[in-house]
Amino acid sequence: MSGSLNPVIFEVIRNRLIAITEEMRVALQSVSGSPTVTEASDFFTGLFTRDGAVASMGFQVAFHAPVSGAFIRHIMSRPGMVVRKGDMFIGNDPYIAALHQNDVQMVAPIFVDDRVIAWAAVEAHETDVGGMDFASWCPKAREVHQEGLRIPCVKLVDGGTMRDDVLEMIVSASRLPALLGLDIRAFIATLNVATDRISELAQRYGFDVINDAMQRVITSSEVRMRARLAELPDGEFHAQDFLEHDGHSNVLYKIDVRISKRADTLTLDFGNSSPQSPGFINATRSGLMGAVAGSILPTLGYDMPWNQGCLAPIEVVAPDGLICTAQFPAPVGSATVEAIWVTANAIMLGLNKMLATAPDYQYRAQGLHAGAMATFNLGGVNQFGEPFGLHLMDPIAAGSAAFPGKDGVNAGGPITSPVSCIADVERNEQVAPLFYFHRKLAADTGGAGRFRGGVSAEVSFTLGGIEQAQALIMTHGVEVPNSQGLSGGWPGATIRQTFGRGAVSNGRLHNGSWETFGPKPGLMLMTNRDVFAVSWQGGGGYGDPLERDPEAVAKDVREGLVGADAAKSVYGVVVNDGLDLEATEKERAKVRLDRVGGAFRSDPERIFQGAPLLSLGDSLGLAKDRRGWHVITKVGYILCTGSTRWRSGAVSVSWRRLPDQFGILLHEDLAATAYYCPASGALLSVDFHFKDAAPPDDAILDLAVLEGCLDGQSRIH
Amino acid sequence: MGRSGEEDWGRNLQFFIGTDVGGTFTDLWVAGDDGRARVFKAPTTKDVIGGVIDAITLAAASYEVSFESFCAQIARFGHGTTVGLNALLTGSAARTFVLTTKGFGDTLEIGRLRRQTSGMNELEMTDAYFRNRHPPLVPRSHVIEFDERIDATGKIVVPLDVSQAGRMLEALRDERPEAIAVCTLFSVVNPAHELKLRDLVNDVLPDAFVSLSHEISPSVGEYSRMSTTVANAALGPIAGRYLARLEEILRKAGMKVPILMMTCSGGVLPTKLLNDRPVFAVFSGPAAGVKGSQAIGELIGSDNILTTDIGGTSFDVGVIVDRQPITRAEIALAGADMKVRSIDVDSIGAGGGSIASVDRGELRVGPRSAGAEPGPACYARGGTEPTATDADLVLGVLDPDNFIGGRMRLDVEAAQKAIHDKIAKPLGMTVNEAAWGIRKVLDSRMADLLRRMTLERGYNPLDFALLANGGAGPSHAWVLSAELGLRGFVVPAAATAQSAFGTANCDLGYVAERPVYVRVPPRGEPAPDRLQAIGEAMRAARDEAQALLRTAGANEDIKVEQSVSVRFRGQSHHLDVPFVGGLFDSAAYQRVVAAFQQQYESLFGGGASFSQAGYEILSIQASAAVRLTPPSITGSGDQLVRRGSRKVVFDDPTHAVDTAIFQTLFPPPGAEVQGPCIIEFPGQSVVVPPGARASADRFGNLHVTQELQ
């Protein structure tokens, strides 16, 4: 196959493929008119092998990696669909290959003589593709037919000729036909760039060399991903995340993933997730595969070229009919920011729990970034008298998770799309009828921990230049802390969205009638006397907040990132005029004792003498003596023996409602449980779960394999 | 032109000087009015000034005149630097505070989410662990919010409470601010509040250096405008101080001309005009390099130029089209977006120090660099990883005994060992094959960048002349030129000091911008008052640019070019469309839009344009220039001396070719040699492959012509 490819030529072609993918990005972003593309980078460009495996892709939204491949394979499998030189296909059907209908994609075969050598693909989030509500996110939809136009698989450019009639049909379905039309032109420009460049490359090196090189690029990443997996401990890792409100009622849904890691393979089993919902938050299987790619790539594939090879060692197990494998005709319009986003959260949390148990990867084990992507859409007639539609990108400015050695990034954004950004306030106000009162960092939103999660940004605005418009406000994560922490770190605050009616006069805020919104207030009329104010989720914290350097907490208080109240009740740090170290020590000692009910356990047989052999994150270690393997805390307290199911040995405290200082609101079906070291009061983990179910043990290592590995290592030393 | 017997030879000359202060070396290019040009290099000193003085001293000595006489004979003094940037990066800039609108004090920290990923290279981009490398330009504690607000139309929504603002500034006094950056929302549409704040600052904090955003960076978009204003304020006290001191030293020594500072957009200006806007010169070194190439292009009659510079860590490319460098409206510096009209210099991490490695059976070259310490393995300073320089040495391109003019001896065995152990052995190749592979991969990455910078913009690389600058440029150019299908390349006489050359061969120039937002629906055209607004913005920009050059001493012959920034409605990228004429009426609008469509289609292909989207006009630029006659150079040339031969690997790694070696300081005009040969200059080696030939023109530039394969 590709064994004979000269390593120098391979590297030359590999770099060229990356350069071409970059050129595709530039073409798309230059021509596109969608802020989702030009600012938020909610798009995808990639080069695929002739079989539809992605060989090279940009750093944009990683969720899209597998989608176009599925689309290409669909085209090839269609009886009667002739693929010719100069053809371009368009599609957005989530039941074929799309995350949701807004994600319109086009692909083009690239020919050398009469053979297809590769495919180019481009996709972008379009603000409106029709459906019952503006922006094609329809909270009241009960089936997919009520949502945006579905284009199954249509030849839009036929042998180099645009089918104007088809184009007209597609853009007519949109409330923003000009915008969609411009973006389709951007797609064509992007595919043209790829076709020209790949053709040139194939002319120079020949069909076989290019084909081999593309296959080898993929193999190369697969080898790297397998090597990475082989370095991680075998075992089962279990994580859950939740999303509330399906558009119809405020039901709580669970995404449950069991990650089994064996040697150099990974199996993700979603079998225990909630069944599909009647509303638009579902994901199809196409969306699930997107979530898998979007979470695996940045978490495990952070240092390797992103392509199909990274996903080859991963098997997905999920029966039909789950919230993440919804069956036709379930509505799926908001899948990307609902079920897909939350599925990716759960996977990333599970993977990070795995990283935390691996000595070489602990430094980068972390909680979750930006666990929700809130939506604010606005439609009507703008200050220029034109029909308009705004999809506000500001909500990606949520906080990033802390690492074991550093705080999370304030307004750091998600890691599933590495290059997203938001527009200037001035730009937004110049082109859209908005008037901001602030865009700033939101205090007390970063997940508490030894290292703090990054705080989120927050905004508040009214309308500018127009009297009124239709607003669509929806999210999850108002009553679910999706940005979970790790190793005792707390999640970032939940989203807080409020609406002040009649709260503006003369460009200033006044007391109006303020309402705190739930997750999905949905469509509403907004006037230029109303204010919408929202803060998003902060990033997850890392480690026990009582172990955070008091100076760092005092600095956070000084800079307005943490309030003095939260400093005391969450971090046990007393800041009056300045840091009061003595009072802090007292406070922290008191909290630790309170955590375990007023008395530390000190039975000598439960205290392990000696050092742990392995660390399992910030607060736990794995130790061994004649009795077998133990999970121990920092003070050596033995939580369990013979397995890593340690939760039963810890002191646990559960909440249905958390103290205000955490900024975390819990859905009525959701509970939080904290686990403490009985001997020291150290916080070991904070878990979120259905109120009537216990949190699962989350990192069950295969101790027999581990033992073998350790023996192997000691022989080498 | 002989020197012997002319006692007063150096004393009768006038000197055109260009200086460029880089991180390691301060370069000086000098041409006497005898037409001979020379290059001198002195180590850069911490205070910057020392390096410049040292370089002048070297030059004076070489002309056998005193420092004072030399200064007195200076007819032009051009200057460029990257020092401002370094000051920003190392935080040694002035203690700066930001005054802004209430509710928007976190603008620099939020940074549009772009700050968080700034400075990450292409390999780091997918790894969140590398984020947040650059802190905000100033900490939040140095940002003060004022209760005031102007909307997008310029209407004052919340008036500035002057007495309250005054009290807040009083409170700031104890913080001893050295510089104040004022950036309030929509000050570019209505500057009233920024102007009031300046008055207050001048009253309360009279010693502080003040920059207003609507003056420094007149564009809509608060993040880059604030960054630019902060950078300007933070550099103000420093840049002004060092330039004033340098100028004073030289004036006292006898220099009668002002220092002309290179700006990012590629014109020089007397330093006094930059004292209040130092950020305009923050990226002047690389801009000067491209201007140098433009000057060469004029000498050799090439309108379109790809100018390349291969240094130790990076490969930099500028593009000149129709004798004008391509510019960009924004640059990223110190992790922040700056709205400074700049010559567009793109770069990748590929240079002589780029490290080659084998990762799971695959060859990688760069972007990691060995830097100067420990440097390539052949420097024998403890570096064990093979670099591109090691490969060049092994392939015979570099002479171990004549590197940087013999100032450093290279260790061939160390290079061979590094390549053998780290590349050849794991890949099962010979050392020569491995070295050839390293060069091939590196050169191909560079060719990829050259392709992108041309094709991406709708240009054909075949329409360009390739200029090879920097230490390693002339030894790799033959591959780049072949990769692009060009007939050859040019090594400028001052290839190792191209930026310094550029500062001395550049016109006075300044670009003024005015924002003006006009939105035009499909098939419509702007309302009369909007047309008038565009006309006024154009006049204002033109007046500002002309007035500034008059202050710089220009009287007549100020050439002004205008352009309009246009995009399809809803896009975030725009094109600058040239506009000729004074009146902006309906016909003018149609001309601009038609030109936009045409430019757009040439960039993105036929059918890409979509007039049904409507248009947006964003801003107006007026670029004013006054021709400064360049020094006439007639390279008299030294000899081109044959120094034996050695085996050099070109296209075939298994076959090293016997290659003639020449040495020279300046090739004599008309000299011509046949490849394969290598022409060694101090600091660079020009590789002329088999079948090619090199000839020197009368200015000392070497033209290497290759047969196309």
XYZ file of C-alpha atoms in Angstrom, chain A residues 281-511:
231
model
C -32.660 19.050 21.682
C -32.045 15.545 20.293
C -29.074 14.467 18.234
C -29.127 11.900 15.464
C -26.428 9.266 15.227
C -24.632 11.636 12.899
C -24.595 14.133 15.760
C -23.330 11.505 18.188
C -20.396 10.700 15.921
C -19.717 14.431 15.739
C -19.670 14.638 19.522
C -17.237 11.733 19.685
C -14.863 13.388 17.218
C -15.265 16.785 18.854
C -14.256 15.449 22.243
C -11.600 12.883 21.309
C -9.623 15.222 19.055
C -8.853 18.043 21.517
C -8.621 15.800 24.584
C -6.487 12.910 23.315
C -5.385 14.081 19.862
C -4.170 17.538 20.906
C -0.687 17.031 19.463
C -1.363 15.037 16.321
C -2.748 15.961 12.924
C -6.552 15.748 13.099
C -7.988 13.229 10.686
C -9.821 9.924 10.424
C -6.896 8.031 11.927
C -7.422 9.671 15.329
C -10.873 8.090 15.433
C -9.966 4.656 14.091
C -9.267 3.025 17.474
C -12.606 4.170 18.846
C -15.729 2.084 18.890
C -19.112 3.587 19.705
C -21.906 1.541 21.238
C -25.318 3.171 21.352
C -28.716 1.668 20.735
C -31.205 3.585 18.596
C -33.679 5.912 20.221
C -31.478 7.632 22.793
C -31.286 11.382 23.203
C -28.050 11.094 21.230
C -29.326 8.576 18.655
C -32.804 9.969 18.041
C -34.882 8.257 15.385
C -36.763 9.877 12.524
C -38.843 12.039 12.651
C -37.635 13.394 15.997
C -36.822 17.127 15.899
C -33.081 17.845 16.133
C -32.820 21.543 15.237
C -30.729 22.613 18.211
C -28.701 19.419 18.468
C -25.313 21.117 18.282
C -25.788 23.255 21.370
C -27.886 20.677 23.234
C -27.435 16.906 22.969
C -24.196 17.048 20.954
C -22.594 19.628 23.215
C -23.561 17.714 26.361
C -22.498 14.367 24.895
C -19.105 15.867 24.173
C -19.005 17.184 27.756
C -19.613 13.725 29.161
C -16.976 12.137 26.938
C -14.400 14.790 27.755
C -15.085 14.438 31.461
C -14.610 10.666 31.244
C -11.410 11.044 29.215
C -10.017 13.533 31.696
C -10.779 11.165 34.551
C -8.672 8.679 32.617
C -5.846 11.171 32.050
C -5.848 11.933 35.774
C -4.832 8.343 36.508
C -1.873 8.358 34.100
C 1.395 9.719 35.475
C 2.486 11.245 32.158
C -0.840 12.936 31.508
C -1.932 14.144 34.935
C -0.539 17.584 34.296
C -3.233 18.137 31.695
C -6.212 16.387 33.280
C -8.906 18.964 33.782
C -12.596 19.612 34.112
C -14.798 21.059 31.433
C -14.710 24.263 29.428
C -17.773 26.231 28.449
C -20.236 23.428 29.206
C -23.116 25.186 27.488
C -23.522 27.399 24.452
C -26.449 29.686 25.154
C -28.470 31.097 22.311
C -29.720 34.589 21.743
C -31.244 35.125 18.321
C -32.906 38.292 17.180
C -34.976 38.825 14.077
C -37.155 41.499 12.528
C -36.391 44.708 10.694
C -33.101 46.372 11.559
C -32.091 50.011 11.923
C -31.501 50.169 8.164
C -35.029 49.043 7.406
C -33.876 45.615 6.208
C -35.091 42.236 7.380
C -32.320 40.844 9.547
C -31.347 37.886 11.642
C -28.725 37.957 14.347
C -27.190 34.897 15.902
C -25.236 36.327 18.818
C -21.815 34.741 19.160
C -20.911 36.293 22.505
C -22.011 33.189 24.470
C -18.886 31.301 23.461
C -17.021 33.637 25.843
C -17.570 31.225 28.713
C -14.767 30.186 31.066
C -12.152 27.487 30.497
C -11.298 24.733 32.943
C -8.360 24.868 35.320
C -5.362 22.599 34.872
C -3.613 20.924 37.810
C -0.942 23.605 37.643
C -2.751 26.708 36.467
C -6.055 28.514 36.594
C -8.493 28.297 33.729
C -8.608 31.070 31.157
C -11.146 33.814 31.757
C -13.564 33.987 28.829
C -11.420 31.251 27.303
C -14.192 29.608 25.308
C -14.640 25.974 24.329
C -11.791 23.690 23.293
C -13.830 21.883 20.674
C -13.301 24.833 18.331
C -9.802 26.142 18.934
C -10.012 29.381 16.982
C -13.464 30.762 17.759
C -13.751 34.437 18.498
C -16.439 37.012 19.094
C -17.106 40.324 17.395
C -16.414 43.705 18.919
C -19.310 45.371 20.696
C -18.930 48.265 18.281
C -19.128 45.958 15.270
C -22.244 44.311 16.659
C -23.917 47.644 17.348
C -22.902 49.023 13.975
C -24.526 46.283 11.915
C -27.251 44.976 14.237
C -29.876 46.793 16.335
C -28.179 46.206 19.692
C -27.099 48.553 22.454
C -24.863 47.055 25.160
C -24.683 48.165 28.758
C -21.690 45.997 29.444
C -19.527 43.171 28.233
C -17.278 42.188 31.097
C -15.966 39.332 33.182
C -18.538 37.866 35.543
C -17.421 37.521 39.159
C -17.926 34.237 40.994
C -18.508 32.188 37.871
C -15.198 30.277 37.759
C -15.340 26.762 39.198
C -13.759 26.773 42.660
C -10.693 24.659 43.214
C -7.041 24.570 44.170
C -6.796 26.026 40.719
C -9.803 28.064 39.719
C -11.729 27.652 36.515
C -11.733 30.701 34.266
C -14.619 33.075 34.830
C -17.165 33.630 32.112
C -17.928 36.877 30.405
C -21.351 38.466 30.804
C -23.313 40.904 28.691
C -26.375 43.037 29.048
C -28.057 44.894 26.223
C -31.214 46.397 24.847
C -32.224 47.214 21.286
C -30.601 50.124 19.484
C -32.094 52.027 16.603
C -35.331 50.036 16.437
C -38.430 49.791 18.587
C -38.876 46.046 18.758
C -37.866 42.655 17.466
C -38.452 38.950 18.022
C -35.954 37.376 20.388
C -35.322 33.658 20.756
C -33.657 32.828 24.045
C -32.751 29.263 24.859
C -30.015 27.221 26.443
C -29.294 24.385 28.766
C -27.044 24.757 31.772
C -29.220 27.153 33.750
C -30.060 24.399 36.209
C -27.236 22.008 35.366
C -23.596 22.823 36.090
C -22.219 21.315 32.881
C -18.723 22.727 33.295
C -17.770 20.154 35.869
C -14.546 20.233 37.817
C -12.043 17.484 38.498
C -10.399 15.977 41.578
C -12.546 17.955 43.990
C -12.765 21.050 41.839
C -16.255 22.541 41.588
C -18.073 23.267 38.349
C -18.299 26.794 37.084
C -21.465 28.722 37.833
C -24.616 27.891 35.926
C -25.910 30.269 33.266
C -27.904 33.138 34.652
C -30.239 34.942 32.257
C -32.526 37.737 33.315
C -34.865 40.025 31.461
C -35.799 43.523 32.579
C -39.021 44.794 31.048
C -39.268 48.532 30.860
C -35.850 48.744 32.508
C -34.331 51.224 30.039
C -34.955 54.844 29.538
C -32.705 57.271 27.718
C -29.997 54.703 27.307
C -29.687 54.101 31.014
C -30.772 51.241 33.205
C -33.627 51.789 35.608
C -35.609 49.540 37.819
